[in-house]
Tab-separated table of C-alpha atoms in Angstrom:
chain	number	residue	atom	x	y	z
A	12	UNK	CA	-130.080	-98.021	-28.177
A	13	UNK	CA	-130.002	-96.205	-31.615
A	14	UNK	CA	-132.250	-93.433	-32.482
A	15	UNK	CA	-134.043	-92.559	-35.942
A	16	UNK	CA	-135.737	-89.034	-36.422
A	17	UNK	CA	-137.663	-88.802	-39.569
A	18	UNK	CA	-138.827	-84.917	-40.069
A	19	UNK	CA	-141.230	-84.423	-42.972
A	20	UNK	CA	-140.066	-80.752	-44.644
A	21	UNK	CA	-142.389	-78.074	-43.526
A	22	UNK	CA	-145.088	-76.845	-45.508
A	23	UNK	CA	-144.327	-75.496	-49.133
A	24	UNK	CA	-145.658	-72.906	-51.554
A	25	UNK	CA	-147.094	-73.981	-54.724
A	26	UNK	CA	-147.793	-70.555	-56.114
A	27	UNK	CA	-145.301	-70.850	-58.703
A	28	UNK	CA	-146.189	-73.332	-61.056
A	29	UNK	CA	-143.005	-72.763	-62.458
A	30	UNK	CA	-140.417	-73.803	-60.443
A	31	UNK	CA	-139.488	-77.769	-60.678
A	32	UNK	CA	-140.244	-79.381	-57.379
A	33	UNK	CA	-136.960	-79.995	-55.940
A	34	UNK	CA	-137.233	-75.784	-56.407
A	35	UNK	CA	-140.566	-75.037	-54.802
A	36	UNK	CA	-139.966	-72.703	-51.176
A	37	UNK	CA	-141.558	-73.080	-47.970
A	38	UNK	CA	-145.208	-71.656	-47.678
A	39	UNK	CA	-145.458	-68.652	-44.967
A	40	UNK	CA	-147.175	-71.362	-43.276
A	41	UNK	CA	-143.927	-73.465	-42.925
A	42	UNK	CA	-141.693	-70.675	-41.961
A	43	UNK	CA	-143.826	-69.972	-38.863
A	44	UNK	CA	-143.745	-74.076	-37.985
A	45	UNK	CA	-140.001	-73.829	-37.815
A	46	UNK	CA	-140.222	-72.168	-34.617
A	47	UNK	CA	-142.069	-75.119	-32.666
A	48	UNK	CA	-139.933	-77.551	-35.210
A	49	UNK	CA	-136.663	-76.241	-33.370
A	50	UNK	CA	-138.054	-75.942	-29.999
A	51	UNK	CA	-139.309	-79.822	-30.668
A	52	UNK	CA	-135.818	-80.925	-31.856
A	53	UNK	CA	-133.886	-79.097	-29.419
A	54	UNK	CA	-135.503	-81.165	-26.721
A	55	UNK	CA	-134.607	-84.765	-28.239
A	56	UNK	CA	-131.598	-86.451	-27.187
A	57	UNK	CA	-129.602	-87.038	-29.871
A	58	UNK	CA	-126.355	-87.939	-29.004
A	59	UNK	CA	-123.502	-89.291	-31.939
A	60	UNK	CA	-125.856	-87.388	-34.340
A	61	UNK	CA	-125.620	-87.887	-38.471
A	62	UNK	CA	-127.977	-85.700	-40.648
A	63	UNK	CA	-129.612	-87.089	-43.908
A	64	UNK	CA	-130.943	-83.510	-45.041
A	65	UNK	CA	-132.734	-83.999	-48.975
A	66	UNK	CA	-131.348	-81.160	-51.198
A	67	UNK	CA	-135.068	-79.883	-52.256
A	68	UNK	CA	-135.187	-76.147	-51.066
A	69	UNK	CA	-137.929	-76.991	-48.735
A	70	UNK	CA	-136.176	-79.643	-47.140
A	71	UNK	CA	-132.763	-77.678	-46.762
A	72	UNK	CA	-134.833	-74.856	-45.621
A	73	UNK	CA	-136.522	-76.951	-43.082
A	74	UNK	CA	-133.456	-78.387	-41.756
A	75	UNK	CA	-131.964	-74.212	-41.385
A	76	UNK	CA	-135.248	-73.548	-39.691
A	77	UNK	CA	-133.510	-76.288	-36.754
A	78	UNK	CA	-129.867	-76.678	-37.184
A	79	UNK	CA	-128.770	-74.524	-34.165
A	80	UNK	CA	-130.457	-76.697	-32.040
A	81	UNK	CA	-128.465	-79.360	-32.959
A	82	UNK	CA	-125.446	-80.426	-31.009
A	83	UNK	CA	-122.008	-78.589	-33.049
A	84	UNK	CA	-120.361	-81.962	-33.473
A	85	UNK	CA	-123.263	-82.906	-36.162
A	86	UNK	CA	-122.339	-84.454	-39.280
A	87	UNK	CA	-124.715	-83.877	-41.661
A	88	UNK	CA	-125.022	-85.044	-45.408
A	89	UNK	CA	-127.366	-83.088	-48.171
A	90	UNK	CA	-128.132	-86.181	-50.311
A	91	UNK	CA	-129.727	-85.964	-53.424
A	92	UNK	CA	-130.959	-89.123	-52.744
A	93	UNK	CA	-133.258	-88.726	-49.830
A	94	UNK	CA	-135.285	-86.841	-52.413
A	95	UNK	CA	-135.305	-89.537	-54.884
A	96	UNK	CA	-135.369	-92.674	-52.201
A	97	UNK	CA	-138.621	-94.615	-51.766
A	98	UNK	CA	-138.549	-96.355	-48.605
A	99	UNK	CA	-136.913	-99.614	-49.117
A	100	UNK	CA	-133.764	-97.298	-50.328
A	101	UNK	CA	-134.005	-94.960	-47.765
A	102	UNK	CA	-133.702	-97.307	-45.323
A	103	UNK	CA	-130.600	-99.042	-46.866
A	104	UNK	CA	-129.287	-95.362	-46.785
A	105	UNK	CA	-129.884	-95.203	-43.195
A	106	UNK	CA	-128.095	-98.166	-42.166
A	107	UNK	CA	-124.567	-97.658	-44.319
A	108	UNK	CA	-124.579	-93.500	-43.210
A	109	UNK	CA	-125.755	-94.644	-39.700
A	110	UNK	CA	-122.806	-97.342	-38.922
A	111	UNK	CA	-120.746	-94.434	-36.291
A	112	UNK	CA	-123.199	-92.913	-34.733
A	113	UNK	CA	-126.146	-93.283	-31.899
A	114	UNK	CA	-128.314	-91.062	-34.134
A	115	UNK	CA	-129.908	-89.925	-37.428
A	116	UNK	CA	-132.086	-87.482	-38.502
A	117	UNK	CA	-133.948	-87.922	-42.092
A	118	UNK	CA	-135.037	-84.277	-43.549
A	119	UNK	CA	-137.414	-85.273	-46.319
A	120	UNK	CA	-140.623	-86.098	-47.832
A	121	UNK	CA	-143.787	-88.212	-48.350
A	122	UNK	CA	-144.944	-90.743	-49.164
A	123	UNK	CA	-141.426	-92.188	-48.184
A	124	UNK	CA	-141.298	-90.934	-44.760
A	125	UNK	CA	-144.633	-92.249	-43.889
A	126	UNK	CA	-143.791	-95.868	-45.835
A	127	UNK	CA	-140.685	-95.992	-43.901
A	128	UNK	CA	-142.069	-95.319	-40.507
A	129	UNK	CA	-144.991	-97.243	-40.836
A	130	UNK	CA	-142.922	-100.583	-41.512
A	131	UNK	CA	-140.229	-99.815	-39.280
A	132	UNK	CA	-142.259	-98.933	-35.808
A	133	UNK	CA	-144.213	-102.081	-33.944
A	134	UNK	CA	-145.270	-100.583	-30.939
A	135	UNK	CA	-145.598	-96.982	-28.852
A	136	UNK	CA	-148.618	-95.210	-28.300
A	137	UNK	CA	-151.605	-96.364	-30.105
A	138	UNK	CA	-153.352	-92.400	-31.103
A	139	UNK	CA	-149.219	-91.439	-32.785
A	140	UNK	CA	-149.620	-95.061	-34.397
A	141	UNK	CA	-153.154	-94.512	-35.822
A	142	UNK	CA	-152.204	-90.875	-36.595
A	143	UNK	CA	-148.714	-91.929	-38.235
A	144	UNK	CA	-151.083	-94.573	-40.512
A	145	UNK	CA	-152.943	-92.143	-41.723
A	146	UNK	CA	-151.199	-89.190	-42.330
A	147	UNK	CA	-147.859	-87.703	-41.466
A	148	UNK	CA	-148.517	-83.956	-42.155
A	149	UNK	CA	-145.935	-81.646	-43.424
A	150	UNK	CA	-143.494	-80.277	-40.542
A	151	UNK	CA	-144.217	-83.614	-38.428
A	152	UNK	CA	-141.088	-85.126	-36.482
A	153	UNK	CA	-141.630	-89.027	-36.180
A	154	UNK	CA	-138.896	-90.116	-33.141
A	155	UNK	CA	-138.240	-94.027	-32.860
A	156	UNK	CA	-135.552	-95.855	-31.150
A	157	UNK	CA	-134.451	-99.435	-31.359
A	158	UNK	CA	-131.794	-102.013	-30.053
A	159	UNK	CA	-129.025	-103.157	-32.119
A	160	UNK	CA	-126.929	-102.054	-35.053
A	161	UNK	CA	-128.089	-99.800	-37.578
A	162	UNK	CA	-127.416	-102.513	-40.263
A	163	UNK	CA	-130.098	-104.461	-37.989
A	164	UNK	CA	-133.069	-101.948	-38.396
A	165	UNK	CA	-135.621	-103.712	-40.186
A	166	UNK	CA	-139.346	-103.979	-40.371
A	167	UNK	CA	-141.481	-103.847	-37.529
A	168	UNK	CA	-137.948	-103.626	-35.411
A	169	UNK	CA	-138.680	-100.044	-33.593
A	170	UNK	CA	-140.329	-98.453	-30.992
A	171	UNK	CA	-142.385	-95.422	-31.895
A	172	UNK	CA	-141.016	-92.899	-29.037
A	173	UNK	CA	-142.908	-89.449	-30.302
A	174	UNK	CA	-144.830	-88.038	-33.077
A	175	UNK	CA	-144.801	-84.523	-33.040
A	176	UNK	CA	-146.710	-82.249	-35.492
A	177	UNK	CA	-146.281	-78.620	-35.486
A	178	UNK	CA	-150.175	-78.237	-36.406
A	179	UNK	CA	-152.619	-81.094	-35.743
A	180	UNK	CA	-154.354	-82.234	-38.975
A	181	UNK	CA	-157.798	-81.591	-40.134
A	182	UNK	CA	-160.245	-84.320	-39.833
């Protein structure tokens, strides 16, 4: 059984219009998420455990926000291209970096997180499916397992285990 973790970066501030967007800092609202973020994360089982962490500021602060709660033995990556990835790419990303290990956890963005887990998940609860279909809010921790090799993870080939979101969406 393998495990994917896809964590969409927490909220960020767009009060400075002039920072590029791989620059832009989490919001005050997505430093207070990191709190349930780690508590969240620190409950998964994650054994054999790669990080994919995207090297935009929110992302890398994001993945801070939870790294403790990680076990030490961690490898983790800060990939340039987890920024730039749509979701076909990402996913060919995730099955060369995932070949060693039990686990990964993606630190990144939308739309590609949402693209990815959408076509990758077939069943799990129906609500996290609907909810995952129609938005994946910033800060939000999509879990999904499957059987095989990571080279085998393909389209509608996992099992949605958990969608957690640090704040429940409006509407």
């Amino acid at each position: 059984m393998r495990r994917l973790v896809l964590v969409r970066h927490a909220k960020s501030a767009w009060d400075d219009e002039s920072l590029d967007d791989h620059d832009r800092p989490l919001a005050p609202r997505g430093e207070r998420a990191l709190e349930p973020i780690r508590t969240h994360v620190a409950a998964l089982d994650l054994p054999t455990l790669v990080v994919l962490c995207s090297t935009a500021r929110r992302a890398e602060s994001t993945f801070a926000g939870f790294r403790w709660s990680l076990p030490d033995d961690a490898a983790v990556e800060h990939d340039r291209g987890v920024y730039d990835d749509d979701a076909r790419s990402l996913l060919d990303r995730i099955r060369r970096r995932g070949a060693h290990h039990a686990s990964l956890i993606v630190v990144g963005h939308n739309p590609t997180l949402q693209d990815l887990a959408c076509g990758l998940v077939r069943d799990g609860d129906p609500a996290d499916r609907d909810q995952l279909a129609r938005k994946l809010p910033t800060g939000a921790i999509v879990s999904m397992s499957f059987d095989g090799e990571w080279a085998d993870l393909a389209i509608g080939s996992a099992r949605l285990d958990s969608l957690f979101m640090p704040r429940r969406p409006r509407g």
